[in-house]
Structures are given as structure tokens and as C-alpha cells.
Amino acid sequence: MARGVPFDQVSVLPGEPKSATTFHMRSLSRRQFIRCTSLAGGALVLGAQAHTSASESSIEILLDEPIGTISPDLYGHFTEHIGGVIYDGIWVGEGSRIPNQGGIRTALVEHMKRLRPSVVRWPGGCFADSYNWRDGIGPRAQRPKRTNFWINDSFLQRAPDGPAKYEPNQFGTSEFARFCKLIGAQPYLAANLRSNTARDFYEWVEYCNAPAGKTTLADQRASDGSPEPFGVRFWGVGNESWGCGGNFTPEEYATEYRRFTAWVPRFEVPLAFIGSGPNGGDVDWTRKFFAHLTTRDRGHLNDLYGWALHYYCGTAGKGNALDFTLEDWYELLGKAVHMEKLITDHWAAMAEVDQRHRVKLIVDEWGAWHHAGTEVAPTHLFGQTSTMRDALVAGLTLDIFNRHADKVAMANVAQLINNLHSLFLAREDKFVATPNFHVFEMYSAHHGGKSLRTVFNVSELAAAQNGRARPPLLAGSASLHERQLVLTVVNTHASEPQQVEIRLRGAALKSGSASVLKADDIHAHNTFAQPDACVPRDAQVDAKGPNFVHTFSPASVTRLTFELT
Ligand code: AHR
């Protein structure tokens, strides 16, 4: 988090080593943004044009070129004590009139189960390096109230007092573990390296993982309602240690990392430590960390399961999440696909020390980060209303992770609810799934599949003007699940369908079906009043033999599922 950097000055252009972390510089009234939205919609006539004819386009799926298994962890989530994510989003309290399961919002639990989520990161983000886990254990009525890390953000200064400013600690480790259990996911805890000690870290591991009856902390967990250990495997060792997590140099952080991870008790859990990796394209951070980590002993690579990369593709143009032009649409999608270069660049830098690639990449924060003004409550710092534009960012990004399933072990979209690239919005008793949720649900068909090399021979969009980023016209990924093939494709063209021949190398199609998320307006989004403005529609497709012609709708995300002969 580059604190104090105004949004408009934060670079998120390809090749520049900064994330889109910022404070809000703009906020529009509801009336203003409705007006802006309709103006932007009117600008659709300025469309980009594809260069080659449809008949030349093809997608080749190479069944004999597997890339790796698509871990369900690539479809992970992130929940921080920030704005309305925990309070109002996940936690409504046991006594609430809002339907809940022991204080956790039922609608959220039910929707999450549909995604078959495998992992959720908590409690931050920047908040993690200010958090004392001991504040969130024991009887809830006796837990202390603390100042939230984010209190100084200018957005919150205009907001009423409440949990976003003063952390009530009603949602602590056992509540988070319960949330994970309810939705069937594993917890991924981010430890405080900036303002807690190595001892606090290994005692948190003990609180979570030691068998009851063995230690005082394990007994404390049991009296907090969990006699069974949580068995937490994933532990982040700090967050953004180059910024809000302590302003370390990579060498200093490597020293701290070694100290924090030395001799942590295992309690029979194969602990997987995750290092605080680079901000976007900062390859220097990766290179220097790996070099310094291993100066004394290369064996320290064994204490590093994953290297956390953060990349926000930022926003495009001057508007907020709902107020964007057609050029802004293409620019944001172009920035989103920069993720691919970040993965391959850091992977190559890691290989300078870790030639056998023991350590994998963990993209534990990603998404679009727009200007303020579309949040559903005045306390929802970084809350934004996701549109079809964000849904396409999600599809493009998840396809990149699938295509690099050999390199990326986990990814966590930022953040689950009421925040940046959220899957849900909630305010009091109102709840709605965003188009991002639907992309995650469609793409969950890839979980556990074998990622296959997929070659897109497709025309390009017209060149970008003024150096603005441009996405490919079509992009996607494929996975094989025994005799079933899943192909997901994003058509970034805002107004033109794309007809493509899908060619299988090494198999033939028996039958197929499609699920398509699209809308007539690129600004389309779901609201509490209109929750189904953007939902996927299913269709049968007539797919037989080795080749099959399909037309991808404009501005759409498509999942094709085929049975193979
Ligand atoms: O996701 C919001 C913030 O972005 C996180 O707290 C931080 O890690 C990043 O800068």
C-alpha cells in the first residue's frame, strides 16, 4: 500500500512497479453518477474494430500439451478488517435480525457454498500488520476495542464512527475459522511482522493448531468453542512488507522472514509459509529477497511455500466503477492482462536462485481498483459496484491463472464483499451478488482439471491511442476432466460478436453446452433492487467432431463444456 499517493498519480500501466493502492480523490453523488453513466453509455458508438475476418479465427486446444493441475486455490478469496468487509459484510452478530449462522450472514454462506471455495485469506492486507490476534479471542463481551489501521483514510473521516474506524474484535480467529468451515474453505492467516514479535507468531500457530489439553493456548481455543484444532496450513509472513507492512528493504525483510519462520512448532500440520512478495512489476524486490534469503543456506528455500504477488489493474479514465467511457473499458481490460507478464517476469527472477522452482507464486491480492463513489454505505472504504467491465477483468485474470497453473499455486481476489473487486455487496439486510460472483461460479468448473495449452489465432483490436493499454480481442483457457473439456473465453470487444472455429487436437467432441454472461450495456451491474441484471444464461450448442464453430457475444464471458467421444 503506497500510502499518501493520490489515485490519479498511481501508475498501474504495464511495466511500472506500483500497485493501485491509494486514497479516494473523487466521489460523486448518486445523481451525478447516473448522469455520467448514461453519457458514457452513449459513447459506445466509438467502438474499436477487429482487423481480420471471423473465418480466419480459431482456438486450438492441444490435449496432449498439459500445463499443470488447476488448483481450486487459484480461486481463493480475501477478507480484511477494512470498511464493510467484516462488519456489515460477513459478520452481522448473533442477535441480528439479519439471517445468520452464529453471527455470520447466511446469504453469504449460501452463495459461497455454490463456489466450492478452497481458501480464504484474513485478517489483511495492511490491517494484518497492526493486528494483535490476542484481541480477537476469549468471550466477545470482554474483547478490547482498538483503533483500526485504516482510520486515517480521508474517506473514513467523512464516515460516522463504527467498526470501520474502531475495531470491536467481535470477529476474531475462531469466528473466522467458523466462517471457513461453514463455506468449506481452508483458512489462510496473515501474520503481523511489523508490530508483533516472532513469538506472537508462533503462539498464534499454537492457538490454532495445538491439540486441546496440551497447552494453555490450545485450551483457550477450546473454551472459545473449538476443541478440535483448526489445522491452519497457510501462513502469510507479513503483508506488503515493502510498504504498509514495515517499509523494509528486500534484504531486511529476508532477514525478518528467516527469523519469523525459524523453528515454528508444526503440531503435525505441514505449514506453508508465504513470503510478502512484490508490488506489481518490482522484480528487484523478488531478486534481492531470494538472493538474501539463501545467502547463508539454500535450505531456507524449504521454508518458503509461496511468494505473494499483489497486482491491482487500477482503474481507467477519470470516472468511478460505473462512470467510464468505451476507451476506459478497453484500457482497463488491457491493464488486467498485464498480470500474465508479471507472473512470467517474477517466475524468471525466482529461477535465478530457485532453479527447480520449489517456490510457487501466490497472487494473494488482485482485482480492479476504481475511484470512490459507488460504495453502498458511507463506511465501506474501497467499496465499489462491479460492472460487466469488472466481470471481464475477473474472467481474463482467472484464465491467466489457469494458463499458468504450473507457476501459480494460489490466488485471492481482493476482496470478498463490500470492497474492491467484490463478489458481493451487502448493507444491513440487503445482499446482492455482483457479476464477478457469476464469473467465479462459471469458472469453478475448471477446479482440479488439467490445464491444456490453448492457442488463440484471433484478430487484434485496433491499436490503442495515446499509449493506453489494449486487451486481446479474445482470451481464455481450457481444462480437461477425464472425458469432459471446459473452455472459458472472454470477448473483450464491446459491440462485435466474434465467430471462431474451435479445433481440438487429440480428441473429438460428442456434445456441448454453454453458459454466457453478457449484457447489452457494458456498464450493466446488479443492485439490491435489480439483482439479476447480469446473470449467466445456459444454452445447448451443437458440438460434434474435432471442429466446432461458435460465436462469442460482445462484451461477454463464456464457458463451454464439452463431452468428448
Ligand atoms: O486490498 C486493500 C489493500 O490493498 C490491502 O490492505 C493492501 O495489502 C493493499 O495495498
Coordinates of C-alpha atoms and ligand atoms in Angstrom, one line a residue:
M1 CA 0.0 0.0 0.0
A2 CA 1.7 3.2 -1.2
R3 CA 0.2 5.5 1.4
G4 CA -0.4 9.1 0.5
V5 CA -0.1 8.6 -3.2
P6 CA -3.1 10.1 -4.9
F7 CA -5.0 7.7 -7.1
D8 CA -4.5 9.6 -10.4
Q9 CA -0.8 9.5 -9.8
V10 CA -0.5 5.9 -9.0
S11 CA 0.9 4.1 -12.0
V12 CA -0.7 0.8 -13.0
L13 CA 0.5 0.8 -16.6
P14 CA 2.2 -2.3 -17.8
G15 CA 5.8 -2.4 -16.7
E16 CA 5.5 0.1 -13.9
P17 CA 6.2 -1.2 -10.4
K18 CA 3.3 0.1 -8.4
S19 CA 0.0 -1.2 -7.3
A20 CA -3.2 0.9 -7.4
T21 CA -3.2 1.4 -3.7
T22 CA -4.5 4.8 -2.8
F23 CA -6.8 7.1 -1.1
H24 CA -10.0 8.3 -2.7
M25 CA -9.7 11.5 -4.7
R26 CA -13.2 11.7 -6.1
S27 CA -16.6 10.9 -5.0
L28 CA -19.8 11.5 -7.0
S29 CA -23.4 11.9 -5.7
R30 CA -25.8 9.2 -6.8
R31 CA -27.5 11.7 -9.2
Q32 CA -24.1 12.6 -10.7
F33 CA -23.0 9.1 -11.4
I34 CA -26.3 8.1 -13.0
R35 CA -25.9 11.0 -15.4
C36 CA -22.3 10.1 -16.1
T37 CA -23.2 6.5 -16.7
S38 CA -25.8 7.3 -19.3
L39 CA -23.4 9.7 -21.0
A40 CA -20.7 7.0 -21.1
G41 CA -23.2 4.5 -22.4
G42 CA -23.9 7.0 -25.3
A43 CA -20.3 6.9 -26.2
L44 CA -20.5 3.3 -27.3
V45 CA -20.6 4.3 -31.0
L46 CA -16.8 5.0 -30.8
G47 CA -16.1 1.3 -30.9
A48 CA -12.8 -0.4 -31.6
Q49 CA -12.6 -2.5 -34.7
A50 CA -11.2 -6.0 -35.2
H51 CA -8.7 -6.4 -38.0
T52 CA -9.2 -9.8 -39.7
S53 CA -12.3 -11.7 -40.8
A54 CA -14.1 -14.1 -38.5
S55 CA -13.5 -17.1 -40.6
E56 CA -9.7 -16.8 -40.1
S57 CA -10.1 -17.0 -36.3
S58 CA -9.6 -20.2 -34.4
I59 CA -9.0 -21.6 -30.9
E60 CA -6.8 -24.7 -30.9
I61 CA -7.0 -26.9 -27.8
L62 CA -4.0 -29.2 -27.5
L63 CA -5.0 -32.2 -25.4
D64 CA -1.5 -33.6 -25.4
E65 CA 0.1 -30.5 -24.0
P66 CA -1.0 -30.3 -20.4
I67 CA 0.3 -27.4 -18.3
G68 CA -0.5 -28.5 -14.8
T69 CA -3.4 -29.1 -12.5
I70 CA -5.7 -26.2 -11.8
S71 CA -5.7 -26.0 -8.1
P72 CA -9.0 -24.8 -6.6
D73 CA -6.7 -22.5 -4.5
L74 CA -6.4 -20.3 -7.6
Y75 CA -10.0 -19.3 -7.0
G76 CA -9.3 -18.1 -3.4
H77 CA -10.7 -15.1 -1.5
F78 CA -9.5 -12.3 0.7
T79 CA -11.2 -10.7 3.7
E80 CA -9.7 -7.8 5.6
H81 CA -10.9 -5.7 8.5
I82 CA -11.5 -2.7 6.3
G83 CA -14.6 -0.7 5.6
G84 CA -17.6 -3.0 5.3
V85 CA -15.9 -6.3 4.6
I86 CA -16.1 -8.0 8.0
Y87 CA -18.7 -5.9 9.8
D88 CA -21.8 -5.5 7.6
G89 CA -20.4 -7.9 5.1
I90 CA -19.6 -11.2 6.8
W91 CA -20.4 -10.6 10.5
V92 CA -23.8 -9.3 11.4
G93 CA -23.8 -10.6 15.0
E94 CA -25.7 -13.4 16.7
G95 CA -28.5 -11.2 17.9
S96 CA -29.1 -9.7 14.5
R97 CA -32.5 -9.7 12.7
I98 CA -30.5 -10.4 9.6
P99 CA -30.5 -14.2 9.0
N100 CA -27.2 -15.5 10.3
Q101 CA -25.4 -18.7 11.4
G102 CA -23.8 -17.9 14.8
G103 CA -23.4 -14.2 13.7
I104 CA -22.3 -14.9 10.1
R105 CA -24.5 -13.7 7.3
T106 CA -26.5 -16.7 5.9
A107 CA -26.9 -15.3 2.4
L108 CA -23.1 -15.0 2.1
V109 CA -22.6 -18.6 3.4
E110 CA -25.2 -20.0 0.9
H111 CA -23.7 -18.1 -2.0
M112 CA -20.1 -19.1 -1.1
K113 CA -21.0 -22.8 -0.9
R114 CA -22.0 -22.6 -4.6
L115 CA -18.4 -21.6 -5.5
R116 CA -16.9 -24.6 -3.7
P117 CA -14.2 -22.2 -2.3
S118 CA -11.0 -23.7 -1.1
V119 CA -9.2 -20.9 0.7
V120 CA -9.9 -17.5 2.3
R121 CA -7.2 -15.1 3.5
W122 CA -7.6 -13.0 6.7
P123 CA -7.3 -10.5 8.5
G124 CA -5.5 -8.4 5.9
G125 CA -4.0 -6.7 3.9
C126 CA -2.4 -3.7 5.7
F127 CA -4.6 -4.3 8.7
A128 CA -2.8 -7.6 9.4
D129 CA 0.4 -5.8 10.4
S130 CA -1.4 -3.8 13.0
Y131 CA -3.5 -6.7 14.4
N132 CA -2.9 -8.4 17.7
W133 CA -4.6 -11.8 17.3
R134 CA -5.0 -11.9 21.1
D135 CA -7.6 -9.1 20.9
G136 CA -9.9 -11.4 19.0
I137 CA -10.1 -14.4 21.3
G138 CA -12.0 -15.2 24.5
P139 CA -15.5 -14.1 25.4
R140 CA -16.7 -11.5 22.8
A141 CA -18.1 -9.2 25.5
Q142 CA -14.7 -8.8 27.0
R143 CA -12.7 -8.2 23.9
P144 CA -11.0 -4.8 23.6
K145 CA -11.9 -2.1 21.1
R146 CA -8.9 -0.8 19.1
T147 CA -8.3 1.9 16.5
N148 CA -8.5 0.4 13.0
F149 CA -5.4 0.6 10.8
W150 CA -7.5 2.4 8.2
I151 CA -8.8 5.2 10.4
N152 CA -6.7 7.9 8.8
D153 CA -8.0 7.4 5.4
S154 CA -9.7 10.6 4.2
F155 CA -12.8 8.6 3.1
L156 CA -13.4 7.4 6.6
Q157 CA -13.0 10.8 8.1
R158 CA -16.3 11.7 6.4
A159 CA -18.0 8.5 7.7
P160 CA -19.8 8.0 11.0
D161 CA -18.0 6.3 13.8
G162 CA -18.3 2.5 13.9
P163 CA -16.4 -0.7 13.4
A164 CA -14.7 0.6 10.3
K165 CA -12.9 3.1 12.5
Y166 CA -12.8 1.4 15.9
E167 CA -12.2 -2.4 15.7
P168 CA -14.6 -4.1 18.1
N169 CA -12.9 -7.5 17.8
Q170 CA -16.2 -9.4 17.6
F171 CA -14.9 -11.3 14.7
G172 CA -11.6 -13.0 15.7
T173 CA -9.7 -16.2 14.9
S174 CA -12.4 -18.6 16.0
E175 CA -15.2 -16.7 14.2
F176 CA -13.0 -16.7 11.0
A177 CA -12.3 -20.4 11.3
R178 CA -16.0 -21.0 11.7
F179 CA -16.8 -18.9 8.6
C180 CA -14.3 -21.0 6.7
K181 CA -15.8 -24.2 8.0
L182 CA -19.3 -23.1 7.1
I183 CA -18.3 -22.5 3.5
G184 CA -15.9 -25.5 3.2
A185 CA -12.7 -23.4 2.8
Q186 CA -9.3 -23.5 4.4
P187 CA -8.1 -20.5 6.4
Y188 CA -5.0 -18.6 5.3
L189 CA -3.9 -16.3 8.1
A190 CA -1.7 -13.3 7.5
A191 CA 0.7 -12.7 10.5
N192 CA 1.8 -9.4 11.8
L193 CA 5.5 -8.9 11.1
R194 CA 5.6 -5.1 11.5
S195 CA 4.3 -4.6 15.0
N196 CA 4.2 -8.1 16.7
T197 CA 7.1 -10.4 17.5
A198 CA 8.1 -13.8 16.2
R199 CA 6.9 -15.2 19.5
D200 CA 3.4 -13.8 18.9
F201 CA 3.5 -15.5 15.5
Y202 CA 4.4 -19.0 16.7
E203 CA 1.9 -18.6 19.6
W204 CA -0.8 -17.9 17.1
V205 CA 0.2 -21.1 15.4
E206 CA -0.1 -22.8 18.7
Y207 CA -3.5 -21.3 19.5
C208 CA -4.8 -22.6 16.1
N209 CA -3.1 -25.9 15.7
A210 CA -2.1 -27.4 19.1
P211 CA -4.3 -30.3 20.4
A212 CA -6.6 -29.3 23.3
G213 CA -5.3 -30.4 26.7
K214 CA -1.7 -29.9 25.6
T215 CA -1.1 -26.1 26.1
T216 CA -2.8 -23.2 27.7
L217 CA -3.4 -21.6 24.3
A218 CA -4.9 -24.7 22.9
D219 CA -7.3 -24.9 25.9
Q220 CA -8.2 -21.2 25.3
R221 CA -9.2 -22.1 21.8
A222 CA -11.3 -25.0 23.1
S223 CA -13.0 -22.7 25.5
D224 CA -13.6 -20.3 22.6
G225 CA -15.7 -23.1 21.1
S226 CA -13.2 -25.2 19.1
P227 CA -11.8 -28.2 20.9
E228 CA -10.6 -29.5 17.6
P229 CA -7.5 -27.7 16.3
F230 CA -8.1 -25.5 13.2
G231 CA -5.2 -27.1 11.4
V232 CA -4.2 -23.9 9.7
R233 CA -1.7 -24.7 7.0
F234 CA -1.2 -21.4 5.1
W235 CA 0.5 -18.5 7.0
G236 CA 1.5 -15.2 5.4
V237 CA 4.6 -13.8 7.0
G238 CA 3.7 -10.1 6.9
N239 CA 1.9 -8.2 4.1
E240 CA 3.3 -5.7 1.6
S241 CA 6.5 -5.5 3.7
W242 CA 7.8 -3.1 1.2
G243 CA 5.1 -0.6 2.3
C244 CA 2.4 -0.7 5.0
G245 CA 3.9 -3.9 6.4
G246 CA 7.1 -2.1 7.6
N247 CA 8.8 -0.2 4.8
F248 CA 11.5 -2.9 4.7
T249 CA 14.2 -3.3 2.0
P250 CA 14.1 -6.8 0.5
E251 CA 17.3 -7.7 2.4
E252 CA 15.8 -6.5 5.7
Y253 CA 12.6 -8.4 5.0
A254 CA 14.5 -11.6 4.1
T255 CA 16.3 -11.4 7.5
E256 CA 13.0 -10.9 9.3
Y257 CA 11.4 -13.7 7.3
R258 CA 14.1 -16.1 8.3
R259 CA 13.7 -15.2 12.0
F260 CA 9.9 -15.4 12.0
T261 CA 9.9 -18.8 10.3
A262 CA 12.7 -20.5 12.3
W263 CA 11.5 -23.4 14.4
V264 CA 7.8 -22.7 14.3
P265 CA 6.0 -25.6 16.0
R266 CA 4.3 -27.9 13.5
F267 CA 1.7 -29.8 15.5
E268 CA 1.6 -32.3 12.6
V269 CA 0.4 -29.7 10.2
P270 CA 2.5 -29.2 7.0
L271 CA 2.8 -25.4 7.5
A272 CA 3.1 -23.5 4.3
F273 CA 4.7 -20.1 4.8
I274 CA 4.0 -17.3 2.3
G275 CA 6.5 -14.5 1.9
S276 CA 5.5 -10.9 1.3
G277 CA 6.3 -10.6 -2.4
P278 CA 6.5 -7.7 -4.9
N279 CA 4.3 -4.8 -5.6
G280 CA 3.3 -5.4 -9.3
G281 CA 6.4 -5.3 -11.5
D282 CA 9.0 -4.8 -8.8
V283 CA 11.3 -7.6 -9.9
D284 CA 14.1 -6.1 -7.9
W285 CA 12.2 -7.0 -4.7
T286 CA 11.9 -10.6 -5.8
R287 CA 15.5 -10.9 -6.9
K288 CA 17.0 -9.4 -3.8
F289 CA 14.8 -11.3 -1.4
F290 CA 15.6 -14.6 -2.9
A291 CA 19.3 -13.9 -3.0
H292 CA 19.4 -12.7 0.6
L293 CA 17.2 -15.5 1.9
T294 CA 19.6 -18.0 0.7
T295 CA 23.0 -16.3 1.4
R296 CA 23.8 -18.5 4.4
D297 CA 22.0 -21.6 3.4
R298 CA 20.0 -22.6 0.3
G299 CA 17.9 -24.8 2.6
H300 CA 15.9 -21.7 3.6
L301 CA 14.0 -22.1 0.3
N302 CA 12.4 -25.1 2.0
D303 CA 10.8 -22.6 4.5
L304 CA 9.0 -20.7 1.7
Y305 CA 6.0 -22.3 0.2
G306 CA 4.8 -19.3 -1.8
W307 CA 5.8 -15.8 -2.9
A308 CA 3.0 -13.4 -2.8
L309 CA 2.5 -11.0 -5.7
H310 CA 0.0 -8.2 -5.5
Y311 CA -1.4 -6.5 -8.6
Y312 CA -4.4 -4.2 -8.9
C313 CA -5.0 -3.3 -12.5
G314 CA -6.3 0.0 -11.1
T315 CA -9.0 2.0 -13.0
A316 CA -9.0 3.7 -16.3
G317 CA -10.2 7.3 -17.0
K318 CA -11.5 9.8 -14.5
G319 CA -14.7 8.1 -13.5
N320 CA -15.6 5.6 -10.9
A321 CA -16.7 2.0 -11.2
L322 CA -19.8 2.9 -13.0
D323 CA -18.7 6.0 -14.9
F324 CA -16.4 5.0 -17.7
T325 CA -16.0 5.5 -21.4
L326 CA -15.5 3.0 -24.1
E327 CA -11.8 3.8 -24.2
D328 CA -11.7 3.3 -20.4
W329 CA -13.3 -0.1 -20.9
Y330 CA -10.5 -1.3 -23.3
E331 CA -7.8 0.3 -21.2
L332 CA -8.8 -1.4 -18.0
L333 CA -9.1 -4.8 -19.7
G334 CA -5.6 -4.2 -21.3
K335 CA -4.2 -3.5 -17.8
A336 CA -5.8 -6.6 -16.4
V337 CA -3.9 -8.9 -18.9
H338 CA -0.6 -7.4 -17.7
M339 CA -1.0 -10.0 -14.9
E340 CA 0.5 -12.5 -17.3
K341 CA 3.8 -10.6 -17.8
L342 CA 4.1 -10.1 -14.0
I343 CA 3.8 -13.9 -13.5
T344 CA 6.4 -14.8 -16.0
D345 CA 8.8 -12.0 -15.0
H346 CA 8.7 -12.9 -11.3
W347 CA 8.9 -16.6 -12.1
A348 CA 12.1 -16.0 -14.2
A349 CA 13.6 -13.9 -11.4
M350 CA 12.8 -16.6 -8.8
A351 CA 14.5 -19.1 -11.0
E352 CA 17.9 -17.3 -10.7
V353 CA 18.0 -18.7 -7.2
D354 CA 15.3 -21.4 -7.1
Q355 CA 16.2 -23.2 -10.4
R356 CA 13.9 -26.1 -9.6
H357 CA 11.0 -23.9 -8.8
R358 CA 10.3 -25.3 -5.3
V359 CA 8.6 -22.0 -4.5
K360 CA 5.4 -21.1 -6.3
L361 CA 3.7 -17.8 -6.9
I362 CA 0.7 -16.8 -4.7
V363 CA -1.3 -13.8 -6.2
D364 CA -3.0 -13.1 -2.9
E365 CA -4.4 -9.7 -3.9
W366 CA -5.7 -8.9 -7.4
G367 CA -8.6 -7.0 -9.0
A368 CA -9.7 -3.7 -10.3
W369 CA -9.5 -0.7 -8.0
H370 CA -11.7 2.2 -9.0
H371 CA -12.3 5.7 -7.7
A372 CA -14.7 6.1 -4.8
G373 CA -18.4 7.0 -5.3
T374 CA -20.2 3.7 -5.9
E375 CA -19.9 2.1 -2.4
V376 CA -23.3 1.0 -0.9
A377 CA -22.6 2.6 2.5
P378 CA -20.6 5.6 3.7
T379 CA -18.4 3.4 5.9
H380 CA -17.5 1.0 3.1
L381 CA -13.9 2.1 2.4
F382 CA -12.9 1.0 -1.0
G383 CA -16.4 -0.3 -1.6
Q384 CA -17.3 -0.3 -5.3
T385 CA -20.1 -1.5 -7.5
S386 CA -18.7 -4.0 -10.0
T387 CA -20.0 -4.0 -13.6
M388 CA -19.6 -6.2 -16.6
R389 CA -16.2 -4.5 -17.1
D390 CA -15.0 -6.0 -13.8
A391 CA -16.6 -9.3 -14.7
L392 CA -14.4 -9.4 -17.8
V393 CA -11.3 -8.5 -15.7
A394 CA -12.2 -11.5 -13.5
G395 CA -12.5 -13.8 -16.5
L396 CA -9.3 -12.6 -18.1
T397 CA -7.4 -12.9 -14.8
L398 CA -8.7 -16.4 -13.9
D399 CA -7.9 -17.6 -17.4
I400 CA -4.3 -16.3 -16.9
F401 CA -4.0 -18.2 -13.7
N402 CA -5.3 -21.4 -15.4
R403 CA -2.8 -20.9 -18.2
H404 CA 0.0 -20.7 -15.6
A405 CA -1.2 -23.4 -13.3
D406 CA 2.3 -24.7 -13.1
K407 CA 3.6 -21.5 -11.6
V408 CA 0.7 -20.0 -9.5
A409 CA -0.3 -22.1 -6.5
M410 CA -2.9 -19.8 -5.1
A411 CA -4.7 -16.5 -5.8
N412 CA -7.1 -14.4 -3.7
V413 CA -9.3 -11.9 -5.3
A414 CA -9.5 -8.6 -3.3
Q415 CA -11.8 -8.5 -1.6
L416 CA -14.8 -10.8 -1.0
I417 CA -17.6 -8.4 -0.1
N418 CA -18.2 -4.6 0.0
N419 CA -14.8 -3.7 -1.2
L420 CA -12.6 -3.7 -4.4
H421 CA -13.3 -6.4 -6.9
S422 CA -16.0 -7.9 -4.7
L423 CA -18.3 -10.9 -5.4
F424 CA -21.0 -9.4 -3.1
L425 CA -22.4 -6.2 -1.8
A426 CA -24.3 -6.1 1.5
R427 CA -25.8 -3.4 3.6
E428 CA -27.7 -4.3 6.7
D429 CA -30.4 -6.8 5.4
K430 CA -29.7 -6.2 1.8
F431 CA -27.4 -8.5 -0.2
V432 CA -26.6 -8.9 -3.9
A433 CA -24.1 -11.0 -5.9
T434 CA -22.1 -9.0 -8.4
P435 CA -21.2 -10.1 -11.9
N436 CA -17.8 -11.2 -10.5
F437 CA -19.6 -13.8 -8.4
H438 CA -21.1 -15.3 -11.6
V439 CA -17.7 -15.5 -13.3
F440 CA -16.3 -17.3 -10.3
E441 CA -19.2 -19.7 -10.3
M442 CA -18.9 -20.4 -14.1
Y443 CA -15.1 -20.9 -13.8
S444 CA -15.4 -23.2 -10.8
A445 CA -15.9 -25.9 -13.5
H446 CA -12.1 -25.7 -14.0
H447 CA -11.3 -26.7 -10.4
G448 CA -9.0 -29.7 -10.3
G449 CA -8.8 -30.0 -14.1
K450 CA -5.7 -30.4 -16.2
S451 CA -4.9 -27.1 -17.8
L452 CA -4.3 -27.5 -21.5
R453 CA -2.3 -25.4 -23.9
T454 CA -4.8 -23.4 -25.9
V455 CA -3.8 -21.3 -28.9
F456 CA -5.9 -18.3 -29.9
N457 CA -5.4 -17.4 -33.6
V458 CA -7.6 -14.4 -33.4
S459 CA -7.6 -10.9 -34.9
E460 CA -6.3 -8.0 -32.9
L461 CA -8.2 -4.9 -31.7
A462 CA -7.2 -1.7 -33.4
A463 CA -4.1 -0.2 -31.9
A464 CA -4.5 1.8 -28.7
Q465 CA -4.4 5.6 -28.9
N466 CA -2.1 7.7 -26.7
G467 CA -0.3 4.6 -25.3
R468 CA -3.4 3.3 -23.5
A469 CA -3.3 -0.4 -22.8
R470 CA -5.4 -2.8 -25.0
P471 CA -6.6 -6.3 -24.3
P472 CA -6.6 -9.2 -26.8
L473 CA -9.9 -9.5 -28.6
L474 CA -10.5 -13.0 -27.3
A475 CA -8.6 -14.8 -24.5
G476 CA -9.3 -17.9 -22.5
S477 CA -8.2 -21.2 -21.1
A478 CA -9.2 -24.9 -21.2
S479 CA -9.1 -27.8 -18.8
L480 CA -9.6 -31.5 -19.1
H481 CA -11.6 -33.5 -16.5
E482 CA -11.4 -37.1 -17.7
R483 CA -13.8 -37.1 -20.7
Q484 CA -15.1 -33.6 -20.1
L485 CA -13.5 -30.4 -21.5
V486 CA -14.1 -26.9 -20.2
L487 CA -13.2 -23.9 -22.3
T488 CA -13.7 -20.4 -20.9
V489 CA -13.4 -17.4 -23.3
V490 CA -13.7 -13.6 -22.8
N491 CA -14.7 -11.5 -25.8
T492 CA -13.4 -8.0 -24.9
H493 CA -15.0 -6.3 -28.0
A494 CA -17.7 -4.1 -26.6
S495 CA -20.1 -4.4 -29.5
E496 CA -19.0 -7.0 -32.1
P497 CA -19.6 -10.8 -31.8
Q498 CA -16.6 -13.0 -32.7
Q499 CA -17.1 -16.1 -34.8
V500 CA -14.3 -18.6 -34.2
E501 CA -13.6 -22.2 -35.1
I502 CA -12.7 -24.3 -32.1
R503 CA -10.3 -27.0 -33.1
L504 CA -9.4 -30.0 -30.8
R505 CA -6.1 -31.6 -31.3
G506 CA -6.2 -35.2 -29.9
A507 CA -9.9 -35.7 -29.3
A508 CA -13.3 -35.1 -30.8
L509 CA -16.5 -33.6 -29.4
K510 CA -19.6 -35.6 -28.6
S511 CA -21.9 -32.8 -27.2
G512 CA -21.6 -29.4 -25.6
S513 CA -23.4 -26.7 -23.6
A514 CA -22.7 -23.1 -23.0
S515 CA -23.1 -20.6 -20.1
V516 CA -22.8 -17.0 -21.1
L517 CA -22.6 -13.8 -19.0
K518 CA -23.3 -10.8 -21.1
A519 CA -25.3 -7.6 -21.1
D520 CA -26.4 -5.0 -23.6
D521 CA -24.7 -2.2 -21.7
I522 CA -21.0 -2.5 -20.7
H523 CA -22.0 -0.6 -17.5
A524 CA -24.5 -3.2 -16.5
H525 CA -24.4 -4.2 -12.9
N526 CA -26.5 -5.9 -10.2
T527 CA -28.1 -3.8 -7.5
F528 CA -30.2 -4.6 -4.4
A529 CA -33.3 -3.6 -6.4
Q530 CA -32.2 -5.4 -9.6
P531 CA -30.1 -8.4 -8.5
D532 CA -30.4 -10.2 -11.9
A533 CA -29.4 -7.5 -14.3
C534 CA -26.2 -9.6 -15.0
V535 CA -26.6 -13.3 -14.7
P536 CA -25.3 -16.1 -16.9
R537 CA -27.7 -17.9 -19.3
D538 CA -27.3 -21.5 -20.3
A539 CA -27.7 -22.8 -23.8
Q540 CA -27.1 -26.0 -25.7
V541 CA -24.5 -26.0 -28.5
D542 CA -24.3 -28.4 -31.4
A543 CA -20.8 -29.6 -30.9
K544 CA -19.7 -32.8 -32.7
G545 CA -16.4 -33.9 -34.2
P546 CA -12.9 -32.4 -34.0
N547 CA -14.0 -28.8 -35.0
F548 CA -16.9 -26.6 -34.0
V549 CA -17.8 -23.1 -34.9
H550 CA -19.0 -20.8 -32.1
T551 CA -19.9 -17.1 -32.0
F552 CA -18.9 -15.3 -28.8
S553 CA -21.2 -12.4 -27.9
P554 CA -19.8 -8.9 -27.5
A555 CA -18.5 -8.0 -24.0
S556 CA -19.1 -11.4 -22.7
V557 CA -17.7 -14.2 -20.6
T558 CA -18.5 -17.7 -21.9
R559 CA -18.0 -21.2 -20.5
L560 CA -18.3 -24.0 -23.0
T561 CA -18.5 -27.5 -21.5
F562 CA -17.9 -30.5 -23.9
E563 CA -18.3 -34.2 -23.5
L564 CA -15.5 -35.9 -25.5
T565 CA -16.1 -39.1 -27.5
Ligands
AHR1 O1 -7.0 -4.6 -0.5 C1 -6.8 -3.3 0.0 C2 -5.3 -3.1 0.4 O2 -4.5 -3.1 -0.8 C3 -4.7 -4.1 1.3 O3 -4.9 -3.8 2.6 C4 -3.2 -3.9 1.0 O4 -2.5 -5.1 1.2 C5 -3.2 -3.4 -0.5 O5 -2.4 -2.3 -0.6

